[in-house]
Short mmCIF file of C-alpha atoms in Angstrom, two decimals:
data_model
loop_
_atom_site.label_atom_id
_atom_site.label_comp_id
_atom_site.label_asym_id
_atom_site.label_seq_id
_atom_site.Cartn_x
_atom_site.Cartn_y
_atom_site.Cartn_z
CA UNK A 1 -24.58 -79.71 35.54
CA UNK A 2 -28.25 -80.65 34.43
CA UNK A 3 -28.56 -83.86 32.85
CA UNK A 4 -32.08 -86.09 31.18
CA UNK A 5 -31.45 -89.88 30.21
CA UNK A 6 -33.51 -91.54 27.92
CA UNK A 7 -32.79 -94.76 26.35
CA UNK A 8 -31.52 -94.21 22.54
CA UNK A 9 -33.69 -96.14 21.14
CA UNK A 10 -36.33 -99.10 21.76
CA UNK A 11 -38.64 -101.42 19.87
CA UNK A 12 -41.88 -102.95 20.60
CA UNK A 13 -44.64 -104.93 19.30
CA UNK A 14 -47.26 -104.11 18.09
CA UNK A 15 -50.47 -104.46 21.20
CA UNK A 16 -48.04 -104.95 23.77
CA UNK A 17 -47.45 -102.41 26.41
CA UNK A 18 -43.74 -100.85 26.56
CA UNK A 19 -42.08 -98.50 29.41
CA UNK A 20 -39.26 -95.65 28.55
CA UNK A 21 -37.59 -94.20 31.64
CA UNK A 22 -35.94 -90.99 32.01
CA UNK A 23 -33.81 -90.35 35.17
CA UNK A 24 -33.05 -86.50 35.56
CA UNK A 25 -30.31 -85.30 37.27
CA UNK A 26 -31.29 -80.82 38.09
CA UNK A 27 -30.92 -77.82 39.67
CA UNK A 28 -34.33 -78.17 41.56
CA UNK A 29 -37.27 -79.37 40.26
CA UNK A 30 -40.36 -78.06 38.95
CA UNK A 31 -42.20 -80.17 37.02
CA UNK A 32 -41.44 -83.35 34.46
CA UNK A 33 -43.15 -83.15 30.85
CA UNK A 34 -43.29 -86.06 27.91
CA UNK A 35 -43.91 -84.56 24.70
CA UNK A 36 -44.12 -86.83 21.28
CA UNK A 37 -42.68 -86.60 18.17
CA UNK A 38 -43.11 -88.40 15.55
CA UNK A 39 -40.72 -87.71 12.39
CA UNK A 40 -41.12 -85.00 10.57
CA UNK A 41 -43.29 -83.56 12.62
CA UNK A 42 -43.53 -80.15 15.40
CA UNK A 43 -43.43 -82.56 19.60
CA UNK A 44 -46.68 -82.74 21.45
CA UNK A 45 -47.28 -82.50 24.44
CA UNK A 46 -49.23 -86.12 25.91
CA UNK A 47 -48.47 -86.35 29.71
CA UNK A 48 -46.96 -83.50 33.26
CA UNK A 49 -45.95 -84.25 36.38
CA UNK A 50 -45.11 -82.26 39.26
CA UNK A 51 -46.55 -84.57 41.84
CA UNK A 52 -44.71 -88.48 42.88
CA UNK A 53 -47.74 -91.34 41.74
CA UNK A 54 -48.78 -91.86 38.50
CA UNK A 55 -51.11 -89.37 36.02
CA UNK A 56 -53.22 -91.57 33.77
CA UNK A 57 -54.19 -90.74 29.91
CA UNK A 58 -56.33 -93.80 28.44
CA UNK A 59 -53.69 -95.43 26.94
CA UNK A 60 -50.47 -93.50 27.87
CA UNK A 61 -49.59 -93.37 31.19
CA UNK A 62 -46.53 -91.22 33.35
CA UNK A 63 -44.55 -92.15 36.87
CA UNK A 64 -42.97 -89.64 38.40
CA UNK A 65 -40.62 -89.28 42.27
CA UNK A 66 -38.77 -86.75 42.59
CA UNK A 67 -37.09 -88.79 45.67
CA UNK A 68 -35.07 -90.70 42.94
CA UNK A 69 -35.21 -88.43 39.85
CA UNK A 70 -36.49 -90.57 38.09
CA UNK A 71 -39.88 -90.63 35.35
CA UNK A 72 -41.74 -93.21 33.07
CA UNK A 73 -43.73 -92.74 30.12
CA UNK A 74 -46.18 -96.50 29.66
CA UNK A 75 -47.35 -97.71 26.00
CA UNK A 76 -50.05 -99.60 26.37
CA UNK A 77 -52.39 -101.84 23.61
CA UNK A 78 -49.38 -100.04 21.55
CA UNK A 79 -50.66 -99.09 18.10
CA UNK A 80 -48.63 -98.39 14.40
CA UNK A 81 -48.85 -94.86 14.80
CA UNK A 82 -47.07 -95.06 17.88
CA UNK A 83 -44.06 -95.21 16.87
CA UNK A 84 -42.21 -91.56 17.04
CA UNK A 85 -40.02 -89.88 19.55
CA UNK A 86 -40.64 -89.24 23.45
CA UNK A 87 -38.94 -86.51 24.85
CA UNK A 88 -37.98 -85.41 28.54
CA UNK A 89 -38.79 -82.53 30.64
CA UNK A 90 -37.61 -81.27 33.28
CA UNK A 91 -38.19 -78.57 34.06
CA UNK A 92 -35.29 -76.51 37.10
CA UNK A 93 -35.23 -74.50 39.58
CA UNK A 94 -35.21 -71.13 37.01
CA UNK A 95 -38.66 -72.55 35.98
CA UNK A 96 -36.89 -73.64 32.51
CA UNK A 97 -36.74 -76.71 30.65
CA UNK A 98 -34.46 -79.68 30.68
CA UNK A 99 -34.43 -81.37 27.69
CA UNK A 100 -33.62 -84.90 27.28
CA UNK A 101 -32.21 -86.43 23.93
CA UNK A 102 -35.15 -88.34 23.31
CA UNK A 103 -36.93 -91.90 22.63
CA UNK A 104 -37.16 -93.39 19.15
CA UNK A 105 -40.03 -96.31 19.57
CA UNK A 106 -40.60 -98.58 17.33
CA UNK A 107 -43.64 -100.83 16.66
CA UNK A 108 -43.22 -103.29 15.08
CA UNK A 109 -46.42 -105.77 13.46
CA UNK B 1 -56.57 -76.38 12.95
CA UNK B 2 -53.18 -74.59 12.98
CA UNK B 3 -51.88 -73.09 15.90
CA UNK B 4 -47.60 -72.36 15.60
CA UNK B 5 -46.54 -71.44 12.25
CA UNK B 6 -42.88 -71.29 11.08
CA UNK B 7 -42.95 -69.24 7.24
CA UNK B 8 -40.51 -71.96 5.83
CA UNK B 9 -40.03 -76.10 6.30
CA UNK B 10 -36.44 -76.35 4.73
CA UNK B 11 -34.59 -73.12 3.61
CA UNK B 12 -30.44 -74.22 1.93
CA UNK B 13 -28.64 -70.75 2.15
CA UNK B 14 -24.87 -70.28 2.01
CA UNK B 15 -21.98 -69.19 4.63
CA UNK B 16 -22.49 -65.75 5.06
CA UNK B 17 -25.80 -65.14 4.52
CA UNK B 18 -28.15 -63.26 6.72
CA UNK B 19 -31.83 -65.32 7.61
CA UNK B 20 -35.46 -64.96 8.88
CA UNK B 21 -36.73 -67.35 10.00
CA UNK B 22 -40.19 -66.45 11.13
CA UNK B 23 -42.83 -67.88 13.84
CA UNK B 24 -46.71 -67.06 14.06
CA UNK B 25 -49.38 -68.88 16.73
CA UNK B 26 -52.41 -67.87 16.89
CA UNK B 27 -53.13 -68.35 20.64
CA UNK B 28 -52.63 -65.04 21.90
CA UNK B 29 -49.81 -66.28 24.06
CA UNK B 30 -47.61 -64.14 25.98
CA UNK B 31 -44.40 -66.92 25.55
CA UNK B 32 -42.69 -67.55 22.85
CA UNK B 33 -39.33 -69.90 22.49
CA UNK B 34 -37.02 -70.68 20.13
CA UNK B 35 -35.04 -73.61 19.68
CA UNK B 36 -32.38 -75.94 18.07
CA UNK B 37 -33.06 -79.53 17.78
CA UNK B 38 -29.70 -81.61 16.87
CA UNK B 39 -30.06 -85.59 16.75
CA UNK B 40 -28.52 -87.05 20.12
CA UNK B 41 -28.64 -83.42 21.88
CA UNK B 42 -32.00 -82.30 23.81
CA UNK B 43 -33.56 -79.64 22.31
CA UNK B 44 -31.14 -76.40 23.53
CA UNK B 45 -33.54 -72.80 24.00
CA UNK B 46 -31.67 -70.45 21.49
CA UNK B 47 -34.32 -67.02 22.76
CA UNK B 48 -37.72 -65.86 24.00
CA UNK B 49 -39.37 -63.83 25.14
CA UNK B 50 -42.76 -63.36 27.14
CA UNK B 51 -43.70 -60.60 26.50
CA UNK B 52 -44.03 -57.31 22.80
CA UNK B 53 -40.14 -55.92 22.87
CA UNK B 54 -38.92 -58.19 25.41
CA UNK B 55 -37.01 -61.06 24.69
CA UNK B 56 -34.09 -63.14 26.92
CA UNK B 57 -30.69 -65.18 25.88
CA UNK B 58 -31.87 -69.62 26.42
CA UNK B 59 -28.69 -71.77 26.24
CA UNK B 60 -26.94 -70.84 23.32
CA UNK B 61 -27.69 -67.32 22.35
CA UNK B 62 -24.19 -66.99 20.27
CA UNK B 63 -25.07 -66.29 16.38
CA UNK B 64 -28.59 -65.40 16.70
CA UNK B 65 -30.40 -62.89 17.94
CA UNK B 66 -34.62 -62.40 17.53
CA UNK B 67 -37.69 -59.94 17.44
CA UNK B 68 -40.89 -59.36 19.01
CA UNK B 69 -42.65 -56.75 16.91
CA UNK B 70 -46.17 -58.34 17.40
CA UNK B 71 -47.39 -60.43 20.64
CA UNK B 72 -47.89 -62.84 17.89
CA UNK B 73 -44.03 -63.17 15.64
CA UNK B 74 -40.61 -63.90 16.99
CA UNK B 75 -38.14 -63.77 14.52
CA UNK B 76 -35.27 -65.61 14.83
CA UNK B 77 -31.81 -64.35 12.78
CA UNK B 78 -29.00 -65.00 12.17
CA UNK B 79 -26.88 -62.79 10.97
CA UNK B 80 -23.97 -64.25 8.90
CA UNK B 81 -25.03 -67.41 8.67
CA UNK B 82 -22.71 -70.87 9.62
CA UNK B 83 -23.02 -74.41 8.57
CA UNK B 84 -22.56 -74.28 12.47
CA UNK B 85 -25.62 -73.40 13.13
CA UNK B 86 -27.35 -76.22 9.74
CA UNK B 87 -29.80 -78.13 11.55
CA UNK B 88 -33.33 -78.29 12.71
CA UNK B 89 -34.59 -74.66 14.53
CA UNK B 90 -38.20 -75.60 15.91
CA UNK B 91 -41.03 -72.51 17.54
CA UNK B 92 -43.22 -72.95 20.11
CA UNK B 93 -45.56 -70.74 22.90
CA UNK B 94 -47.31 -70.87 26.00
CA UNK B 95 -49.08 -68.84 27.71
CA UNK B 96 -49.44 -68.11 31.89
CA UNK B 97 -50.87 -71.26 33.52
CA UNK B 98 -51.97 -70.89 36.93
CA UNK B 99 -50.94 -74.18 36.91
CA UNK B 100 -47.88 -73.65 36.61
CA UNK B 101 -47.31 -76.28 34.30
CA UNK B 102 -46.76 -74.05 30.70
CA UNK B 103 -47.49 -76.52 28.54
CA UNK B 104 -45.62 -75.41 25.25
CA UNK B 105 -47.68 -75.06 21.48
CA UNK B 106 -44.90 -76.12 19.05
CA UNK B 107 -44.77 -75.44 15.76
CA UNK B 108 -43.86 -78.20 12.69
CA UNK B 109 -40.23 -76.45 12.40
CA UNK B 110 -37.43 -75.12 9.96
CA UNK B 111 -35.07 -77.04 8.27
CA UNK B 112 -31.76 -75.10 7.76
CA UNK B 113 -29.28 -76.10 5.89
CA UNK B 114 -26.38 -73.67 5.18
CA UNK B 115 -23.43 -74.43 2.42
#
């Protein structure tokens, strides 16, 4: 079966750095997405990785290793507004998205 | 700046009622999707559409149907609501992306409670 694993919940301190991991087992791979979802709101796109390596976008970076079936989202200089759920999703060989259950990130002052 | 609009944020219906969830996007996107989001589970695809009048079943289509009469509008229908359809329903759209990313733009969601 196809599976995406992420930690259920993480806690970090304002101003610090946090890494949210995502491991996947899917039938084929055509890209990995990270979305951010604040409570009661729509998920919004953060990043897309299709090749191995690190993609940096301001305070957020996303890393992919296809051989290990692994990705992480790195958030630097954490702010209170970063408190949200972070969803990992993989596009499989049929170009269908398989979603993880999401990681709820709690930022403490 | 709203791009994907879902008509109802909160609905309460009774078992057996017919329920319509409407979704409209203003980005001229070809692709539209309906997902449900439940605690502890990843988003699950109910139905999707790549063109007007076209629909494809997702992973959990049972108990649902859809309609896409116009490019901008994609409706989800629960013919006879049941308590296990109590959930958050998310509509999304995407364009055909040359890079293959097909980034989804989501609506704010419709939280349905079936009593």
